[in-house]
Amino acid sequence: YLNFKRLKYGMDEWEELRSAVSNCTKCRLHEGRRHAVLGEGPLNAELMLIGEAPGAQEDMTGRPFVGAAGKLLNDMLGEAGLSRDRIYITNIVKCRPPNNREPLPDEEEACLPYLIRQIVLIRPRLAITMGKHSSAALLSMAGVRINGISEVRGRLRSIKVGDVELTVLPTYHPAAAIYNPRLRAAIVGDLRIAASFMS
Ligand code: URA
């Protein structure tokens, strides 16, 4: 009975978040979206992957990382011994920027509270931030400013998000690795570190 109540309480909070994101008009990106992409995966995942923003396929389906970058991500997860269905996958920005341009600072700022809410509800132990946008956003919560992804990639850092103690591991964005075997190998290496975190 108690467990059921706890679960029900948690589900209400997710429904609230899902509906807030679906109906969000806090920045200009809502104008062109078909679907806001909240994220997917187990709500008690130990590992969270955080990308940049939905692309065309993601906007169409409402699911994260289902296009070309997503296929590569799936391959790299497999190589690192991780299974996607145990990971919660999301983005720093939930709506697709026009022509897949990079998200603007005010768009990230408007969207960040949703990611913080996801982290507080899921309570992952490790978050892999993929690319400079999500890496910069999470590290800024620890007061760390970065100029590029290379200076922090592959280095673990503890941060606090709400009441959650979280280890952050920045890596390259999978889209950057599509034609670059060196970046691909680096990402797989970082995912292997993540695999060693999983119980
Ligand atoms: N690239 C991202 O950063 N996120 C997605 O969901 C898809 C592609």
PDB file of C-alpha atoms and ligand atoms in Angstrom:
ATOM      1  CA  TYR A   1       0.000   0.000   0.000  1.00  0.00           C
ATOM      2  CA  LEU A   2       2.755   2.412   0.965  1.00  0.00           C
ATOM      3  CA  ASN A   3       4.764   1.568  -2.129  1.00  0.00           C
ATOM      4  CA  PHE A   4       1.744   2.021  -4.318  1.00  0.00           C
ATOM      5  CA  LYS A   5       1.109   5.445  -2.819  1.00  0.00           C
ATOM      6  CA  ARG A   6       4.730   6.419  -3.327  1.00  0.00           C
ATOM      7  CA  LEU A   7       4.662   5.330  -6.934  1.00  0.00           C
ATOM      8  CA  LYS A   8       1.383   7.102  -7.562  1.00  0.00           C
ATOM      9  CA  TYR A   9       2.754  10.271  -6.038  1.00  0.00           C
ATOM     10  CA  GLY A  10       5.811  10.032  -8.279  1.00  0.00           C
ATOM     11  CA  MET A  11       3.724   9.436 -11.385  1.00  0.00           C
ATOM     12  CA  ASP A  12       1.654  12.545 -10.718  1.00  0.00           C
ATOM     13  CA  GLU A  13       4.838  14.557 -10.629  1.00  0.00           C
ATOM     14  CA  TRP A  14       5.960  13.095 -13.964  1.00  0.00           C
ATOM     15  CA  GLU A  15       2.584  13.768 -15.540  1.00  0.00           C
ATOM     16  CA  GLU A  16       2.792  17.345 -14.335  1.00  0.00           C
ATOM     17  CA  LEU A  17       6.286  17.747 -15.785  1.00  0.00           C
ATOM     18  CA  ARG A  18       5.344  16.096 -19.070  1.00  0.00           C
ATOM     19  CA  SER A  19       2.354  18.345 -19.493  1.00  0.00           C
ATOM     20  CA  ALA A  20       4.326  21.477 -18.533  1.00  0.00           C
ATOM     21  CA  VAL A  21       6.945  20.672 -21.194  1.00  0.00           C
ATOM     22  CA  SER A  22       4.354  19.757 -23.867  1.00  0.00           C
ATOM     23  CA  ASN A  23       2.523  23.040 -23.324  1.00  0.00           C
ATOM     24  CA  CYS A  24       5.603  25.199 -22.699  1.00  0.00           C
ATOM     25  CA  THR A  25       5.780  28.616 -24.394  1.00  0.00           C
ATOM     26  CA  LYS A  26       8.717  30.006 -22.380  1.00  0.00           C
ATOM     27  CA  CYS A  27      10.913  30.529 -25.444  1.00  0.00           C
ATOM     28  CA  ARG A  28      10.544  30.965 -29.218  1.00  0.00           C
ATOM     29  CA  LEU A  29      11.281  27.291 -29.951  1.00  0.00           C
ATOM     30  CA  HIS A  30       7.696  26.310 -29.151  1.00  0.00           C
ATOM     31  CA  GLU A  31       6.550  28.088 -32.330  1.00  0.00           C
ATOM     32  CA  GLY A  32       8.041  25.557 -34.730  1.00  0.00           C
ATOM     33  CA  ARG A  33       7.825  22.313 -32.779  1.00  0.00           C
ATOM     34  CA  ARG A  34       5.701  19.278 -33.548  1.00  0.00           C
ATOM     35  CA  HIS A  35       6.625  17.512 -30.330  1.00  0.00           C
ATOM     36  CA  ALA A  36       8.490  18.687 -27.295  1.00  0.00           C
ATOM     37  CA  VAL A  37      10.894  15.874 -26.378  1.00  0.00           C
ATOM     38  CA  LEU A  38      10.979  15.382 -22.613  1.00  0.00           C
ATOM     39  CA  GLY A  39      13.176  12.278 -22.586  1.00  0.00           C
ATOM     40  CA  GLU A  40      12.790   8.549 -22.111  1.00  0.00           C
ATOM     41  CA  GLY A  41      14.031   5.730 -19.949  1.00  0.00           C
ATOM     42  CA  PRO A  42      13.508   4.209 -16.506  1.00  0.00           C
ATOM     43  CA  LEU A  43      12.466   6.781 -13.907  1.00  0.00           C
ATOM     44  CA  ASN A  44      14.953   5.234 -11.448  1.00  0.00           C
ATOM     45  CA  ALA A  45      17.909   5.099 -13.864  1.00  0.00           C
ATOM     46  CA  GLU A  46      21.399   5.258 -12.348  1.00  0.00           C
ATOM     47  CA  LEU A  47      22.751   6.834 -15.521  1.00  0.00           C
ATOM     48  CA  MET A  48      21.405   9.838 -17.393  1.00  0.00           C
ATOM     49  CA  LEU A  49      22.588  10.939 -20.835  1.00  0.00           C
ATOM     50  CA  ILE A  50      22.061  14.590 -21.683  1.00  0.00           C
ATOM     51  CA  GLY A  51      22.321  15.789 -25.281  1.00  0.00           C
ATOM     52  CA  GLU A  52      21.740  19.161 -26.908  1.00  0.00           C
ATOM     53  CA  ALA A  53      18.314  19.467 -28.538  1.00  0.00           C
ATOM     54  CA  PRO A  54      15.902  17.424 -30.647  1.00  0.00           C
ATOM     55  CA  GLY A  55      16.558  17.165 -34.391  1.00  0.00           C
ATOM     56  CA  ALA A  56      14.068  16.478 -37.177  1.00  0.00           C
ATOM     57  CA  GLN A  57      13.409  12.817 -36.297  1.00  0.00           C
ATOM     58  CA  GLU A  58      13.101  13.585 -32.608  1.00  0.00           C
ATOM     59  CA  ASP A  59      10.685  16.459 -33.267  1.00  0.00           C
ATOM     60  CA  MET A  60       8.600  14.166 -35.460  1.00  0.00           C
ATOM     61  CA  THR A  61       8.457  11.222 -33.036  1.00  0.00           C
ATOM     62  CA  GLY A  62       8.727  12.945 -29.649  1.00  0.00           C
ATOM     63  CA  ARG A  63      11.609  10.623 -28.703  1.00  0.00           C
ATOM     64  CA  PRO A  64      15.249  11.569 -28.006  1.00  0.00           C
ATOM     65  CA  PHE A  65      18.153  10.353 -30.140  1.00  0.00           C
ATOM     66  CA  VAL A  66      16.254   8.400 -32.783  1.00  0.00           C
ATOM     67  CA  GLY A  67      17.970   9.963 -35.844  1.00  0.00           C
ATOM     68  CA  ALA A  68      21.496   9.469 -37.206  1.00  0.00           C
ATOM     69  CA  ALA A  69      23.209  10.617 -33.990  1.00  0.00           C
ATOM     70  CA  GLY A  70      20.904   8.301 -32.033  1.00  0.00           C
ATOM     71  CA  LYS A  71      21.830   5.275 -34.153  1.00  0.00           C
ATOM     72  CA  LEU A  72      25.499   5.977 -33.578  1.00  0.00           C
ATOM     73  CA  LEU A  73      24.812   6.470 -29.876  1.00  0.00           C
ATOM     74  CA  ASN A  74      23.112   3.057 -29.719  1.00  0.00           C
ATOM     75  CA  ASP A  75      26.141   1.430 -31.379  1.00  0.00           C
ATOM     76  CA  MET A  76      28.555   3.131 -29.001  1.00  0.00           C
ATOM     77  CA  LEU A  77      26.473   2.151 -25.951  1.00  0.00           C
ATOM     78  CA  GLY A  78      26.587  -1.454 -27.128  1.00  0.00           C
ATOM     79  CA  GLU A  79      30.359  -1.324 -27.577  1.00  0.00           C
ATOM     80  CA  ALA A  80      30.752   0.025 -24.049  1.00  0.00           C
ATOM     81  CA  GLY A  81      28.556  -2.755 -22.638  1.00  0.00           C
ATOM     82  CA  LEU A  82      25.645  -0.471 -21.733  1.00  0.00           C
ATOM     83  CA  SER A  83      22.055  -1.158 -22.646  1.00  0.00           C
ATOM     84  CA  ARG A  84      19.948   1.821 -23.657  1.00  0.00           C
ATOM     85  CA  ASP A  85      16.878   0.556 -21.834  1.00  0.00           C
ATOM     86  CA  ARG A  86      18.575   1.066 -18.448  1.00  0.00           C
ATOM     87  CA  ILE A  87      19.487   4.691 -19.188  1.00  0.00           C
ATOM     88  CA  TYR A  88      17.397   7.843 -19.022  1.00  0.00           C
ATOM     89  CA  ILE A  89      18.111   9.919 -22.141  1.00  0.00           C
ATOM     90  CA  THR A  90      17.208  13.582 -22.521  1.00  0.00           C
ATOM     91  CA  ASN A  91      18.459  16.932 -23.801  1.00  0.00           C
ATOM     92  CA  ILE A  92      19.232  20.316 -22.335  1.00  0.00           C
ATOM     93  CA  VAL A  93      16.660  21.897 -24.696  1.00  0.00           C
ATOM     94  CA  LYS A  94      13.379  20.067 -25.245  1.00  0.00           C
ATOM     95  CA  CYS A  95      12.217  21.644 -28.536  1.00  0.00           C
ATOM     96  CA  ARG A  96      13.925  21.542 -31.919  1.00  0.00           C
ATOM     97  CA  PRO A  97      15.787  24.700 -32.940  1.00  0.00           C
ATOM     98  CA  PRO A  98      15.026  25.804 -36.538  1.00  0.00           C
ATOM     99  CA  ASN A  99      17.274  24.076 -39.111  1.00  0.00           C
ATOM    100  CA  ASN A 100      19.048  22.328 -36.225  1.00  0.00           C
ATOM    101  CA  ARG A 101      20.936  25.464 -35.266  1.00  0.00           C
ATOM    102  CA  GLU A 102      22.582  25.475 -31.842  1.00  0.00           C
ATOM    103  CA  PRO A 103      20.336  26.457 -28.942  1.00  0.00           C
ATOM    104  CA  LEU A 104      20.693  30.088 -27.828  1.00  0.00           C
ATOM    105  CA  PRO A 105      21.559  31.017 -24.239  1.00  0.00           C
ATOM    106  CA  ASP A 106      18.062  32.304 -23.428  1.00  0.00           C
ATOM    107  CA  GLU A 107      16.509  29.091 -24.789  1.00  0.00           C
ATOM    108  CA  GLU A 108      18.783  26.983 -22.586  1.00  0.00           C
ATOM    109  CA  GLU A 109      18.022  29.167 -19.613  1.00  0.00           C
ATOM    110  CA  ALA A 110      14.272  28.856 -20.157  1.00  0.00           C
ATOM    111  CA  CYS A 111      14.508  25.066 -20.462  1.00  0.00           C
ATOM    112  CA  LEU A 112      17.021  24.281 -17.699  1.00  0.00           C
ATOM    113  CA  PRO A 113      14.439  24.079 -14.874  1.00  0.00           C
ATOM    114  CA  TYR A 114      12.871  21.071 -16.653  1.00  0.00           C
ATOM    115  CA  LEU A 115      16.200  19.233 -16.683  1.00  0.00           C
ATOM    116  CA  ILE A 116      16.776  20.084 -13.032  1.00  0.00           C
ATOM    117  CA  ARG A 117      13.325  18.686 -12.232  1.00  0.00           C
ATOM    118  CA  GLN A 118      14.169  15.472 -14.140  1.00  0.00           C
ATOM    119  CA  ILE A 119      17.414  15.085 -12.189  1.00  0.00           C
ATOM    120  CA  VAL A 120      15.665  15.661  -8.859  1.00  0.00           C
ATOM    121  CA  LEU A 121      12.927  13.114  -9.683  1.00  0.00           C
ATOM    122  CA  ILE A 122      15.231  10.431 -11.140  1.00  0.00           C
ATOM    123  CA  ARG A 123      18.200  10.951  -8.794  1.00  0.00           C
ATOM    124  CA  PRO A 124      20.828   9.406 -11.136  1.00  0.00           C
ATOM    125  CA  ARG A 125      24.323   8.755  -9.790  1.00  0.00           C
ATOM    126  CA  LEU A 126      26.050   9.744 -13.010  1.00  0.00           C
ATOM    127  CA  ALA A 127      25.141  12.109 -15.836  1.00  0.00           C
ATOM    128  CA  ILE A 128      27.047  12.073 -19.103  1.00  0.00           C
ATOM    129  CA  THR A 129      26.744  15.438 -20.788  1.00  0.00           C
ATOM    130  CA  MET A 130      27.203  15.082 -24.522  1.00  0.00           C
ATOM    131  CA  GLY A 131      28.578  18.175 -26.250  1.00  0.00           C
ATOM    132  CA  LYS A 132      29.470  21.651 -25.096  1.00  0.00           C
ATOM    133  CA  HIS A 133      25.933  22.910 -24.445  1.00  0.00           C
ATOM    134  CA  SER A 134      24.819  20.377 -21.870  1.00  0.00           C
ATOM    135  CA  SER A 135      28.338  20.129 -20.416  1.00  0.00           C
ATOM    136  CA  ALA A 136      28.578  23.896 -19.919  1.00  0.00           C
ATOM    137  CA  ALA A 137      25.087  24.047 -18.401  1.00  0.00           C
ATOM    138  CA  LEU A 138      25.695  21.301 -15.816  1.00  0.00           C
ATOM    139  CA  LEU A 139      29.205  22.446 -14.918  1.00  0.00           C
ATOM    140  CA  SER A 140      27.957  26.013 -14.459  1.00  0.00           C
ATOM    141  CA  MET A 141      25.865  24.661 -11.577  1.00  0.00           C
ATOM    142  CA  ALA A 142      29.193  23.900  -9.874  1.00  0.00           C
ATOM    143  CA  GLY A 143      30.470  27.368 -10.742  1.00  0.00           C
ATOM    144  CA  VAL A 144      32.739  26.036 -13.503  1.00  0.00           C
ATOM    145  CA  ARG A 145      32.957  27.996 -16.748  1.00  0.00           C
ATOM    146  CA  ILE A 146      34.254  26.272 -19.872  1.00  0.00           C
ATOM    147  CA  ASN A 147      35.386  27.570 -23.253  1.00  0.00           C
ATOM    148  CA  GLY A 148      35.134  24.272 -25.054  1.00  0.00           C
ATOM    149  CA  ILE A 149      34.339  20.618 -24.470  1.00  0.00           C
ATOM    150  CA  SER A 150      37.953  19.404 -24.913  1.00  0.00           C
ATOM    151  CA  GLU A 151      39.132  21.009 -21.671  1.00  0.00           C
ATOM    152  CA  VAL A 152      36.682  18.991 -19.533  1.00  0.00           C
ATOM    153  CA  ARG A 153      35.908  15.892 -21.602  1.00  0.00           C
ATOM    154  CA  GLY A 154      36.485  12.600 -19.812  1.00  0.00           C
ATOM    155  CA  ARG A 155      36.934  14.207 -16.365  1.00  0.00           C
ATOM    156  CA  LEU A 156      34.548  13.279 -13.582  1.00  0.00           C
ATOM    157  CA  ARG A 157      33.258  16.049 -11.341  1.00  0.00           C
ATOM    158  CA  SER A 158      30.779  15.995  -8.443  1.00  0.00           C
ATOM    159  CA  ILE A 159      28.028  18.569  -8.484  1.00  0.00           C
ATOM    160  CA  LYS A 160      24.889  19.166  -6.485  1.00  0.00           C
ATOM    161  CA  VAL A 161      21.569  19.582  -8.296  1.00  0.00           C
ATOM    162  CA  GLY A 162      18.838  20.404  -5.799  1.00  0.00           C
ATOM    163  CA  ASP A 163      19.456  17.797  -3.098  1.00  0.00           C
ATOM    164  CA  VAL A 164      20.995  15.304  -5.547  1.00  0.00           C
ATOM    165  CA  GLU A 165      24.730  14.549  -5.417  1.00  0.00           C
ATOM    166  CA  LEU A 166      25.576  13.876  -9.009  1.00  0.00           C
ATOM    167  CA  THR A 167      28.782  12.927 -10.806  1.00  0.00           C
ATOM    168  CA  VAL A 168      29.046  14.599 -14.193  1.00  0.00           C
ATOM    169  CA  LEU A 169      31.139  13.192 -17.032  1.00  0.00           C
ATOM    170  CA  PRO A 170      31.347  15.472 -20.072  1.00  0.00           C
ATOM    171  CA  THR A 171      31.974  13.884 -23.450  1.00  0.00           C
ATOM    172  CA  TYR A 172      31.708  14.806 -27.128  1.00  0.00           C
ATOM    173  CA  HIS A 173      28.356  14.929 -28.861  1.00  0.00           C
ATOM    174  CA  PRO A 174      27.633  11.771 -30.919  1.00  0.00           C
ATOM    175  CA  ALA A 175      26.834  13.905 -33.992  1.00  0.00           C
ATOM    176  CA  ALA A 176      30.432  15.176 -33.908  1.00  0.00           C
ATOM    177  CA  ALA A 177      31.665  11.570 -34.018  1.00  0.00           C
ATOM    178  CA  ILE A 178      29.738  10.455 -37.095  1.00  0.00           C
ATOM    179  CA  TYR A 179      32.680  11.150 -39.428  1.00  0.00           C
ATOM    180  CA  ASN A 180      35.401  11.246 -36.787  1.00  0.00           C
ATOM    181  CA  PRO A 181      36.756   7.897 -35.508  1.00  0.00           C
ATOM    182  CA  ARG A 182      38.973   9.632 -32.915  1.00  0.00           C
ATOM    183  CA  LEU A 183      35.990  11.318 -31.246  1.00  0.00           C
ATOM    184  CA  ARG A 184      33.993   8.113 -31.529  1.00  0.00           C
ATOM    185  CA  ALA A 185      36.706   6.180 -29.659  1.00  0.00           C
ATOM    186  CA  ALA A 186      36.830   8.883 -26.989  1.00  0.00           C
ATOM    187  CA  ILE A 187      33.057   8.691 -26.439  1.00  0.00           C
ATOM    188  CA  VAL A 188      33.156   4.891 -26.186  1.00  0.00           C
ATOM    189  CA  GLY A 189      35.949   5.252 -23.626  1.00  0.00           C
ATOM    190  CA  ASP A 190      33.813   7.635 -21.582  1.00  0.00           C
ATOM    191  CA  LEU A 191      30.806   5.313 -21.837  1.00  0.00           C
ATOM    192  CA  ARG A 192      33.009   2.492 -20.506  1.00  0.00           C
ATOM    193  CA  ILE A 193      33.744   4.634 -17.454  1.00  0.00           C
ATOM    194  CA  ALA A 194      29.974   5.018 -17.054  1.00  0.00           C
ATOM    195  CA  ALA A 195      29.527   1.251 -17.354  1.00  0.00           C
ATOM    196  CA  SER A 196      31.864   0.772 -14.404  1.00  0.00           C
ATOM    197  CA  PHE A 197      29.537   2.994 -12.348  1.00  0.00           C
ATOM    198  CA  MET A 198      26.471   0.818 -12.944  1.00  0.00           C
ATOM    199  CA  SER A 199      25.535  -1.667 -10.266  1.00  0.00           C
TER     200      SER A 199
HETATM  201  N1  URA B   1      20.924  15.327 -30.983  1.00  0.00           N
HETATM  202  C1  URA B   1      20.686  15.652 -29.689  1.00  0.00           C
HETATM  203  O1  URA B   1      21.459  16.350 -29.062  1.00  0.00           O
HETATM  204  N2  URA B   1      19.602  15.190 -29.132  1.00  0.00           N
HETATM  205  C2  URA B   1      18.729  14.411 -29.755  1.00  0.00           C
HETATM  206  O2  URA B   1      17.751  14.031 -29.149  1.00  0.00           O
HETATM  207  C3  URA B   1      19.004  14.092 -31.094  1.00  0.00           C
HETATM  208  C4  URA B   1      20.105  14.551 -31.691  1.00  0.00           C
END
